[in-house]
PDB file of C-alpha atoms and ligand atoms in Angstrom:
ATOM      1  CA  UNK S 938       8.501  53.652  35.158  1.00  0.00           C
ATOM      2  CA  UNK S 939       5.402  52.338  33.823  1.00  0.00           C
ATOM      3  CA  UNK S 940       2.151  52.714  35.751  1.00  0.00           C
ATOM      4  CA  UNK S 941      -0.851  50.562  34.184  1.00  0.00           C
ATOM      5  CA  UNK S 942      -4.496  51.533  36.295  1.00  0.00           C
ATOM      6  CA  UNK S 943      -6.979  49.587  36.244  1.00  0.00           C
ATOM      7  CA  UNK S 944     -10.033  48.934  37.315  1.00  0.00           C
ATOM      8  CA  UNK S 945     -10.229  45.979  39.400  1.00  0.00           C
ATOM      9  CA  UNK S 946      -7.666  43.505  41.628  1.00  0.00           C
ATOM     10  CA  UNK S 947      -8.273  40.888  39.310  1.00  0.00           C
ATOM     11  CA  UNK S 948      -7.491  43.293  36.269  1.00  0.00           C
ATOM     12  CA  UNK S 949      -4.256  43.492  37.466  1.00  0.00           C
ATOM     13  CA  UNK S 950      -3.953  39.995  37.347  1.00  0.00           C
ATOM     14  CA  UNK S 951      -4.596  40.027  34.048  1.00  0.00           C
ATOM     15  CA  UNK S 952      -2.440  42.888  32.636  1.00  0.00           C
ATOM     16  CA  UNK S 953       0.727  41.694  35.040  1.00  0.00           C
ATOM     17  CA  UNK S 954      -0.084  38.018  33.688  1.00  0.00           C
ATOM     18  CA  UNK S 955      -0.304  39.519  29.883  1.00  0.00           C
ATOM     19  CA  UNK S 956       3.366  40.785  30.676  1.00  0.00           C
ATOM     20  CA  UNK S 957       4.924  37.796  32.625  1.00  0.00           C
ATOM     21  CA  UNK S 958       3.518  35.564  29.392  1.00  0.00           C
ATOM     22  CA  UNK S 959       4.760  37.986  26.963  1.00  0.00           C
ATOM     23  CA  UNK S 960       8.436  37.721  28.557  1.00  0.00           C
ATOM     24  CA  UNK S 961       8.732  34.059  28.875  1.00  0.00           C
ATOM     25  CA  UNK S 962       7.384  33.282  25.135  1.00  0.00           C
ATOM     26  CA  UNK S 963      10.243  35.774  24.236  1.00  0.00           C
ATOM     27  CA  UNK S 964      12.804  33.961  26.978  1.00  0.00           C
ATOM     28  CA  UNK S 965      11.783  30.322  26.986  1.00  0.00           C
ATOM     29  CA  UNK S 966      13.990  29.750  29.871  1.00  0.00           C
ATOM     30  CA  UNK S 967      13.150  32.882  32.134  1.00  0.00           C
ATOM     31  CA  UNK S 968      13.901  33.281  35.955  1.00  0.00           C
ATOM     32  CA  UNK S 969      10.882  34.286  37.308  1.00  0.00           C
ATOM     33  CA  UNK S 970      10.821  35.789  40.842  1.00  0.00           C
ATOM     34  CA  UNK S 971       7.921  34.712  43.063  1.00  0.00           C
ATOM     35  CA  UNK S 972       5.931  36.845  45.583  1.00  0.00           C
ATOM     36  CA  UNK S 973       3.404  35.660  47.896  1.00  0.00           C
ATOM     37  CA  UNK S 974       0.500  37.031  49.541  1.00  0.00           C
ATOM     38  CA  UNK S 975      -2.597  38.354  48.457  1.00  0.00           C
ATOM     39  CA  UNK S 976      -1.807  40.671  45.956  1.00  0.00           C
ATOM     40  CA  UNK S 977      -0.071  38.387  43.379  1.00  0.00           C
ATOM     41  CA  UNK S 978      -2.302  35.707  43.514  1.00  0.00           C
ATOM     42  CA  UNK S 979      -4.989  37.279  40.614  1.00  0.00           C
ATOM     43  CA  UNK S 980      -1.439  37.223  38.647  1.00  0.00           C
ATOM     44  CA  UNK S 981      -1.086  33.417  39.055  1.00  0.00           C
ATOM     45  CA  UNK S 982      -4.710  32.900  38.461  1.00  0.00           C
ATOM     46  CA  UNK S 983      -4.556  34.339  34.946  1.00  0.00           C
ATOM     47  CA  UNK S 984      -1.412  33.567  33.976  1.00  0.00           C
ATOM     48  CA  UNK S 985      -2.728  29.668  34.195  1.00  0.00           C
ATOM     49  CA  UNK S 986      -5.116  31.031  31.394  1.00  0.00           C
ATOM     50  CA  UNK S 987      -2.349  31.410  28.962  1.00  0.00           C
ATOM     51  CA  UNK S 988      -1.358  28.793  26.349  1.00  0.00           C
ATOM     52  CA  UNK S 989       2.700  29.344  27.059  1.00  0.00           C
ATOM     53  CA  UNK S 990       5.388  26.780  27.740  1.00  0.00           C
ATOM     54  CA  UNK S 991       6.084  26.774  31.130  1.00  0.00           C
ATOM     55  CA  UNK S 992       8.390  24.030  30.592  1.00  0.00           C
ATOM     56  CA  UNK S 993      11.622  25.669  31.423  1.00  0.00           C
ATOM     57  CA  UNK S 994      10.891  28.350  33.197  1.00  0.00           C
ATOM     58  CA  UNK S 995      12.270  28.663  36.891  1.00  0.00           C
ATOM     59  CA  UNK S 996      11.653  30.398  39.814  1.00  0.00           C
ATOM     60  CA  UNK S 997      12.924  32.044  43.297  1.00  0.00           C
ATOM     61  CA  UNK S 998      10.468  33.186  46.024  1.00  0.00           C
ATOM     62  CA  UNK S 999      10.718  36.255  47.635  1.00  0.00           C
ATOM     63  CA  UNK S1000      10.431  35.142  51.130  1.00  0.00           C
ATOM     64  CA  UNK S1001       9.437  32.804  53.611  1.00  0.00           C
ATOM     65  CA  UNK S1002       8.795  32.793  57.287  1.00  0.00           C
ATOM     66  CA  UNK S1003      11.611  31.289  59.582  1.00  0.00           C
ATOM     67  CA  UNK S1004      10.572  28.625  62.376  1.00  0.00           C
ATOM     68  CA  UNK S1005       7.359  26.749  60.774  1.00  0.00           C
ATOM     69  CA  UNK S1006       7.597  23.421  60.533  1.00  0.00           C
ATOM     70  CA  UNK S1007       8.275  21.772  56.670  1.00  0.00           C
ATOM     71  CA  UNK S1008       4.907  21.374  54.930  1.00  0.00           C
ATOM     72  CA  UNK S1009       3.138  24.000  57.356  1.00  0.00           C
ATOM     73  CA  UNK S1010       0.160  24.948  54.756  1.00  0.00           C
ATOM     74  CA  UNK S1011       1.047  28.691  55.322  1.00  0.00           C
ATOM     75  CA  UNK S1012       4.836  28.406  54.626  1.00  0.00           C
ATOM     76  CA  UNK S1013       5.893  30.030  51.718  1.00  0.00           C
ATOM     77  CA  UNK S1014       7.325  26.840  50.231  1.00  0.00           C
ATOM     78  CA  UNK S1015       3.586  25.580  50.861  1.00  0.00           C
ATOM     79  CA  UNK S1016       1.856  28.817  49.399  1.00  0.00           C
ATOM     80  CA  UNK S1017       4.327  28.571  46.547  1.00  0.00           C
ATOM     81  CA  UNK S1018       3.686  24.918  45.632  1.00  0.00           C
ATOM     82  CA  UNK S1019      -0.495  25.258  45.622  1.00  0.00           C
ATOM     83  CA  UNK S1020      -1.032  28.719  44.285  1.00  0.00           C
ATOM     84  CA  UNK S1021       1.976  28.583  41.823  1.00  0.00           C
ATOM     85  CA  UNK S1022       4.068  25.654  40.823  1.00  0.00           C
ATOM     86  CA  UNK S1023       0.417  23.587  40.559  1.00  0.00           C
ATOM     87  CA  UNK S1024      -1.131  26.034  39.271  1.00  0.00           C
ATOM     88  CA  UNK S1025       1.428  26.866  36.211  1.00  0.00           C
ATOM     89  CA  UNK S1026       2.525  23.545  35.896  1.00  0.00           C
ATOM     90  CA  UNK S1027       6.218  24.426  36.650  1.00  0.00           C
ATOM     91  CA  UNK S1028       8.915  22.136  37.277  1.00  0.00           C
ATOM     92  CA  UNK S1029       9.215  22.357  41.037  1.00  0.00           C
ATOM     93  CA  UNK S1030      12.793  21.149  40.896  1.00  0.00           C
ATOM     94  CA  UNK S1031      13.197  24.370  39.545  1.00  0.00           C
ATOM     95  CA  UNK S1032      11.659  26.858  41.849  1.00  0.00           C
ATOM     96  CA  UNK S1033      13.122  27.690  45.115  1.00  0.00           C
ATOM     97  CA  UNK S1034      12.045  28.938  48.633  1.00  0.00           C
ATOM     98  CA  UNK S1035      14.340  30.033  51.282  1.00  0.00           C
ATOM     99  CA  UNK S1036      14.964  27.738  53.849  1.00  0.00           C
ATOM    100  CA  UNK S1037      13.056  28.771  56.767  1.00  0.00           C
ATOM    101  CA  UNK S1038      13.676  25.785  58.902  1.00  0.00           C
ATOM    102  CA  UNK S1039      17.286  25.658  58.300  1.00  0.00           C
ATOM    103  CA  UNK S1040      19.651  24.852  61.232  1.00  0.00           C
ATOM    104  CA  UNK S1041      21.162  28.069  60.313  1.00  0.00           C
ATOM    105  CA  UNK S1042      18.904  30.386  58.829  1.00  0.00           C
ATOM    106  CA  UNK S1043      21.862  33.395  58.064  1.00  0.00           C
ATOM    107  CA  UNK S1044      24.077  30.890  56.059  1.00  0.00           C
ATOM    108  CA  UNK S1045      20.142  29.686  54.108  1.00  0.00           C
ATOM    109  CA  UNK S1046      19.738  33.211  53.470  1.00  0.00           C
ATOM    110  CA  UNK S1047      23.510  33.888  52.120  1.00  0.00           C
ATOM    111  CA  UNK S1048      23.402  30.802  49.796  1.00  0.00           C
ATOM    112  CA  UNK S1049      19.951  31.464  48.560  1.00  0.00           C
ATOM    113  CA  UNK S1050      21.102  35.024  47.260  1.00  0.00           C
ATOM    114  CA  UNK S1051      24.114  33.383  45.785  1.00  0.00           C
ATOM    115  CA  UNK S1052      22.103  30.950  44.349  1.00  0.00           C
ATOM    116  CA  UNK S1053      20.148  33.952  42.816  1.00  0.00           C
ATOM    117  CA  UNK S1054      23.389  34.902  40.728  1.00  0.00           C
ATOM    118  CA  UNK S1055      24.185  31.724  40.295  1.00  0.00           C
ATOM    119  CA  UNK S1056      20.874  31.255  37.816  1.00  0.00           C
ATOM    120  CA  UNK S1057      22.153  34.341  35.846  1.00  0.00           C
ATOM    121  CA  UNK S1058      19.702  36.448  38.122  1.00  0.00           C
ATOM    122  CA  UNK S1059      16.164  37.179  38.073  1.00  0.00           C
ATOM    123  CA  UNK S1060      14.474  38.097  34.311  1.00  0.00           C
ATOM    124  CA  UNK S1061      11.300  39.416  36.181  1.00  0.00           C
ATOM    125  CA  UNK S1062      10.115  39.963  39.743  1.00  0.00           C
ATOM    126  CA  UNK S1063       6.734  39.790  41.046  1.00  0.00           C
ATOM    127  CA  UNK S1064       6.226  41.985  43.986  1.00  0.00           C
ATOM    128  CA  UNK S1065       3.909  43.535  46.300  1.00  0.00           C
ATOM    129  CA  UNK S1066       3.801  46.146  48.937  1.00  0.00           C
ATOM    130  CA  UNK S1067       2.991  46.348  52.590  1.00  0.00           C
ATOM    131  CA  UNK S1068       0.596  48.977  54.443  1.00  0.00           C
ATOM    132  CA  UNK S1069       4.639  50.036  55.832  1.00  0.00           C
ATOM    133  CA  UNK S1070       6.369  50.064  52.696  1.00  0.00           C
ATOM    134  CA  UNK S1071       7.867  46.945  52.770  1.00  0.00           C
ATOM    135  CA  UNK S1072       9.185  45.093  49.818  1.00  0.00           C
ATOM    136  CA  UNK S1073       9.473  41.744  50.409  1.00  0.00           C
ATOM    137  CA  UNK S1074      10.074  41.085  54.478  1.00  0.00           C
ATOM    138  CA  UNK S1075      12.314  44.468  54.071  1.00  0.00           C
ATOM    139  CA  UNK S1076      10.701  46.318  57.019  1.00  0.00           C
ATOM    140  CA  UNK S1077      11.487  50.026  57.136  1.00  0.00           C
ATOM    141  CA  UNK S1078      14.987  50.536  58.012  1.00  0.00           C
ATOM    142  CA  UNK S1079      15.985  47.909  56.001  1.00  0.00           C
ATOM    143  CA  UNK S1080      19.572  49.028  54.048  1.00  0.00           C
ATOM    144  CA  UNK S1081      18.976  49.857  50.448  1.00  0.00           C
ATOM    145  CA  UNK S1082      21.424  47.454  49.343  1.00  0.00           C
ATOM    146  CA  UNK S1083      20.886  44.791  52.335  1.00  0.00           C
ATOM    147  CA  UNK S1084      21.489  41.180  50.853  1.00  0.00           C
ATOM    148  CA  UNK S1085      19.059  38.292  51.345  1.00  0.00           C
ATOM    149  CA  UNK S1086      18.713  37.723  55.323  1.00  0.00           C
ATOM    150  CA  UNK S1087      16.756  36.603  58.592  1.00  0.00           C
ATOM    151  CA  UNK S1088      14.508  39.936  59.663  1.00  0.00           C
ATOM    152  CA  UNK S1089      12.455  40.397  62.418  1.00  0.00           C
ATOM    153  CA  UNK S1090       8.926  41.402  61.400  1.00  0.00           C
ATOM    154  CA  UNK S1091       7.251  43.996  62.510  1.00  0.00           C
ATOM    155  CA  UNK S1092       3.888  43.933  64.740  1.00  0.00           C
ATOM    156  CA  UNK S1093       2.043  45.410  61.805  1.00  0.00           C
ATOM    157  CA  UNK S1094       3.160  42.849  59.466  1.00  0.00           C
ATOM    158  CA  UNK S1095       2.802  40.178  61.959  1.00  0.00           C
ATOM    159  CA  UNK S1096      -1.238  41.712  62.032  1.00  0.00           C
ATOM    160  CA  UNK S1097      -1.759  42.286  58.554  1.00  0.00           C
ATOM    161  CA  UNK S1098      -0.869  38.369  57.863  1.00  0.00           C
ATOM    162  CA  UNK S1099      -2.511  36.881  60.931  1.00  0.00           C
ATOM    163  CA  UNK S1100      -5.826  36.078  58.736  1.00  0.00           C
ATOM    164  CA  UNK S1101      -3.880  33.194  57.293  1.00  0.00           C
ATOM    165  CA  UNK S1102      -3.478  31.811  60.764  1.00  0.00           C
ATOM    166  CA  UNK S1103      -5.676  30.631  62.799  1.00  0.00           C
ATOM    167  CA  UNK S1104      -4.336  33.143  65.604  1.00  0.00           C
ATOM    168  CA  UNK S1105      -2.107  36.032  65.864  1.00  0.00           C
ATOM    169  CA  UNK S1106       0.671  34.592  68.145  1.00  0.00           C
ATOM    170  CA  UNK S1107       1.071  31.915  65.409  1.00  0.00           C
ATOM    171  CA  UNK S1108       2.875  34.193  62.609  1.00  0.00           C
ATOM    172  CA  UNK S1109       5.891  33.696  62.953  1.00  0.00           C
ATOM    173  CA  UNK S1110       8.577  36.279  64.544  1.00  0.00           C
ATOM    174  CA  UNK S1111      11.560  35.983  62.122  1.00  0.00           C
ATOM    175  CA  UNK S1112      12.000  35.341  58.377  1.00  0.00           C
ATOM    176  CA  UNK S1113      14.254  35.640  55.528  1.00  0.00           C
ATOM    177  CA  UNK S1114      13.974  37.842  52.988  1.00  0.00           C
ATOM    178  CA  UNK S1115      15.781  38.729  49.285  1.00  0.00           C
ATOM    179  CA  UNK S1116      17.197  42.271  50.676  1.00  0.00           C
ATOM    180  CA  UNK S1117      16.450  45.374  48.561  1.00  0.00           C
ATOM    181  CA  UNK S1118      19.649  45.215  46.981  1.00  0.00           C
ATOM    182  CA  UNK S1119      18.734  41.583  45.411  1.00  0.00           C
ATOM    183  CA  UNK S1120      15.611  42.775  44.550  1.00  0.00           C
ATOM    184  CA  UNK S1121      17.319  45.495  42.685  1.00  0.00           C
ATOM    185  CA  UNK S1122      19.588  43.169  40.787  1.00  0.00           C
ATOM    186  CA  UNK S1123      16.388  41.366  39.154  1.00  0.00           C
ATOM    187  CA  UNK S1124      16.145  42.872  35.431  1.00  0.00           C
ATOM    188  CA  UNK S1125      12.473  44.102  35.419  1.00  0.00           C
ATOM    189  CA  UNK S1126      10.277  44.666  38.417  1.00  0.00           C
ATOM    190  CA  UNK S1127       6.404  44.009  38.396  1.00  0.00           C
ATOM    191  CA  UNK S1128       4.920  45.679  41.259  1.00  0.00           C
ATOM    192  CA  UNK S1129       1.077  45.166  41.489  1.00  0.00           C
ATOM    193  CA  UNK S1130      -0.983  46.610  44.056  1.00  0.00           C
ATOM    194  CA  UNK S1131      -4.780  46.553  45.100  1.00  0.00           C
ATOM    195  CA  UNK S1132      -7.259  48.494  47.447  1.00  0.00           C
ATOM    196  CA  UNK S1133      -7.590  52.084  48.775  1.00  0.00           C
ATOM    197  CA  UNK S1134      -5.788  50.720  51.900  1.00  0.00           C
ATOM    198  CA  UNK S1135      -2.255  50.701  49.614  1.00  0.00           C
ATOM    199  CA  UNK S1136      -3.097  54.039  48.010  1.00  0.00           C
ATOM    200  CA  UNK S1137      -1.348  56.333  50.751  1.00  0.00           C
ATOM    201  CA  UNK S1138       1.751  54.379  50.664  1.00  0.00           C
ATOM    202  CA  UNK S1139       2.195  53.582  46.989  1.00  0.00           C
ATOM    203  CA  UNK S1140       2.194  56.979  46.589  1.00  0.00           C
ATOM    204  CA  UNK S1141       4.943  57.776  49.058  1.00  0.00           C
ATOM    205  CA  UNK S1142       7.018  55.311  47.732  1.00  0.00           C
ATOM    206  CA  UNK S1143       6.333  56.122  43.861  1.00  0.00           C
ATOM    207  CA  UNK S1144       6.525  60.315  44.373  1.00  0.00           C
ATOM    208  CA  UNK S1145       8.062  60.652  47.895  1.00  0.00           C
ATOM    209  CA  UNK S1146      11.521  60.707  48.884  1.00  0.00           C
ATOM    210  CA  UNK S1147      13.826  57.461  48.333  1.00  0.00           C
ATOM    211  CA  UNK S1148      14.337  56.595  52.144  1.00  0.00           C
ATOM    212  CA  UNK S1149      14.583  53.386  53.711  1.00  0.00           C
ATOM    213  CA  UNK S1150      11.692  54.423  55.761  1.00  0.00           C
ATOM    214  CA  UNK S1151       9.967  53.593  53.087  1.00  0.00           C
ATOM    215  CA  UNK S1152      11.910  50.253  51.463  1.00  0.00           C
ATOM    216  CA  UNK S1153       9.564  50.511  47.857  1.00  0.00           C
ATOM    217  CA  UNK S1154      10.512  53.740  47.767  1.00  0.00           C
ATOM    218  CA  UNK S1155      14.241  51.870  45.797  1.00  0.00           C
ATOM    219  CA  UNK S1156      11.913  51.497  43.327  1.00  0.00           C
ATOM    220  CA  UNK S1157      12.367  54.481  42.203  1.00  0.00           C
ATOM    221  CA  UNK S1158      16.121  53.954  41.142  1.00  0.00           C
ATOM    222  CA  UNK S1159      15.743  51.051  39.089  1.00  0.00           C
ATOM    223  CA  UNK S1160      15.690  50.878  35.699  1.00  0.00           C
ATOM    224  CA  UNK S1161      12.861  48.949  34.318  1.00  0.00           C
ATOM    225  CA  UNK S1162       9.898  49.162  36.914  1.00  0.00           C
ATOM    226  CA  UNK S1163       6.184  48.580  36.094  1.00  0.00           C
ATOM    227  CA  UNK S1164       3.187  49.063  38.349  1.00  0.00           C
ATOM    228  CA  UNK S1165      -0.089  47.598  37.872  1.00  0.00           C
ATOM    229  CA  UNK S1166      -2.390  48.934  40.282  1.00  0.00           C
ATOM    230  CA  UNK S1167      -5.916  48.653  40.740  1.00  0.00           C
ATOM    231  CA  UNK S1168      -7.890  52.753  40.603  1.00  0.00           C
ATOM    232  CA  UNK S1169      -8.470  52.503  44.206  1.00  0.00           C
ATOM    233  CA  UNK S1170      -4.451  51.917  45.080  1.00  0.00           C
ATOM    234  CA  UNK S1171      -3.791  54.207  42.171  1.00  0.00           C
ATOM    235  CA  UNK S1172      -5.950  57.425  43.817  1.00  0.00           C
ATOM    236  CA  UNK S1173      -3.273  59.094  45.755  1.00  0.00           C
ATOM    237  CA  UNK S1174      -0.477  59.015  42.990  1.00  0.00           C
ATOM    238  CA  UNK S1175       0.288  62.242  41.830  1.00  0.00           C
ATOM    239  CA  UNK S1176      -0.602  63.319  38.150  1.00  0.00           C
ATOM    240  CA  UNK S1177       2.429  62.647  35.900  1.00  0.00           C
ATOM    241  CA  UNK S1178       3.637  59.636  37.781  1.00  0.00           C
ATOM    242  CA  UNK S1179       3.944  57.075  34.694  1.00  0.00           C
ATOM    243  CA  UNK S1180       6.591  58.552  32.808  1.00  0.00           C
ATOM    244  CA  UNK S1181       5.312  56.404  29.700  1.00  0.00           C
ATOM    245  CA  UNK S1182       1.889  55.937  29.001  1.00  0.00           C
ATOM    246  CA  UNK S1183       0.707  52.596  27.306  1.00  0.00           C
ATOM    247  CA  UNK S1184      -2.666  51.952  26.624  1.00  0.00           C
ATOM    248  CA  UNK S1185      -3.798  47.958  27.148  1.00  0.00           C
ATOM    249  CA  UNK S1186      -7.366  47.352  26.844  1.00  0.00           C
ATOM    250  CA  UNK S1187      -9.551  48.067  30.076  1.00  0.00           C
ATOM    251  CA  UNK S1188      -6.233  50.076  31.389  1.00  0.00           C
ATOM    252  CA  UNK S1189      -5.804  53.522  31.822  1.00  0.00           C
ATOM    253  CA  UNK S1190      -1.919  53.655  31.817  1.00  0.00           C
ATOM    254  CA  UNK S1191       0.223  56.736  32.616  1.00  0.00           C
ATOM    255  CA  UNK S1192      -1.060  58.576  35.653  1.00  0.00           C
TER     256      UNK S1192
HETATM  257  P1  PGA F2459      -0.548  41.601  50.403  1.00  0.00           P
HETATM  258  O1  PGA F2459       0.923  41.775  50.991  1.00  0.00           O
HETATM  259  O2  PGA F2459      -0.385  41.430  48.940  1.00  0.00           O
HETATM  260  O3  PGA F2459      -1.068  40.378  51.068  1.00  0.00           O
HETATM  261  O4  PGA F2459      -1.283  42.856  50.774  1.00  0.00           O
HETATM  262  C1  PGA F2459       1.837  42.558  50.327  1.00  0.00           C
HETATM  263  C2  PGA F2459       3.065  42.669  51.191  1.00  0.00           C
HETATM  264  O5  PGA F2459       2.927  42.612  52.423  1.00  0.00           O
HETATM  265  O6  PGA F2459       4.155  42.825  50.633  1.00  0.00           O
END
């Protein structure tokens, strides 16, 4: 696992966007996967900065929220569209959102995963992590090898996401999710992760126990990880946490 601190939120925009553009000039065609939220969006942001042909790259959200109505501005399809297929200028034909108004949400969620494999899988995926642990929608509890599906959220999730509505009953009680065990199919995982609030538990899912208590704690068994976190998020892991230590300019990598 690499772990690259730095000092700010939107520095790890710019190292996870220095890695995302480094992968796609290398694989032209590259499946990226999407996360939404607040911590990725400093990725988008910078990435948008580089000169690199977007032209064939594709893309699979995480996520999205099951019951809002099509072109609800807080849908992931919506968030998706403004803050990254604008944005980067990619095809939109060729990024994908689970769909959360589907007649039948389960069967959505069991054809977007195949559609997953269909694409070859997932070069790189963007992800973040909740005040819980969650990755993706996977509250705790979630099976280390569950498969894309409709989960309930929790009441802290529900809370932490309420400030993009305009109140708390409107979040919406059900979504569907890529399960841990699609996330852990994706070749490289970019997990970036901001503010003292997400120091306690990116440290119990980095150096704790691999539990599904604690869903980012899988993390830990895949192959090719990489954490950019900001110093704050980074103050609770213990020393010796980055196995290897790079050195990028304005990071301190290698905890
Ligand atoms: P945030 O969400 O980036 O908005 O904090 C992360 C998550 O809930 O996975």
């Amino acid at each position: 696992m690499e772990i690259f601190v730095v000092p700010t939120a939107s520095a790890t925009g710019s190292v996870a966007a220095g890695i995302l553009a480094a992968v796609i000039r290398s694989k032209p065609d590259a499946v990226l996967g999407l996360a939404t939220g607040g911590s990725p969006l400093p990725i988008y942001a910078a990435l948008a900065g580089h000169t690199v042909d977007m032209s064939r790259v594709s893309g699979f959200a995480l996520d999205e929220y099951v019951g809002l109505p099509a072109g609800h501005p807080e849908s992931y399809a919506e968030v998706v569209r403004r803050e990254v297929t604008e944005r980067l200028q990619l095809d939109p034909a060729k990024v994908a959102v689970p769909d959360g108004s589907a007649a039948d949400p389960e069967r959505a969620a069991a054809d977007y995963d195949a559609a997953i494999r269909a694409a070859g899988g997932i070069d790189v995926q963007i992800l973040g992590i909740g005040h819980n642990g969650h990755l993706a929608f996977n509250e705790p509890g979630s099976a280390l090898d569950s498969r894309t599906r409709v989960e309930v959220l929790t009441e802290r999730t529900r809370a932490a996401n309420a400030r993009y509505f305009s109140t708390a009953e409107e979040v919406p009680l059900r979504c569907i999710t890529q399960g841990l065990g699609t996330i852990m199919e994706a070749r490289h995982l970019l997990l970036v992760v901001n503010g003292v609030d997400k120091a306690g538990i990116l440290a119990a899912a980095l150096n704790g126990p691999v539990t599904a208590d604690c869903p980012a704690s899988v993390l830990q068994r895949h192959p090719h990880v990489t954490v950019v976190a900001d110093e704050a998020a980074a103050s609770q892991l213990a020393p010796g946490s980055g196995r290897v230590a790079v050195r990028v300019a304005g990071a301190r990598a290698g905890v």
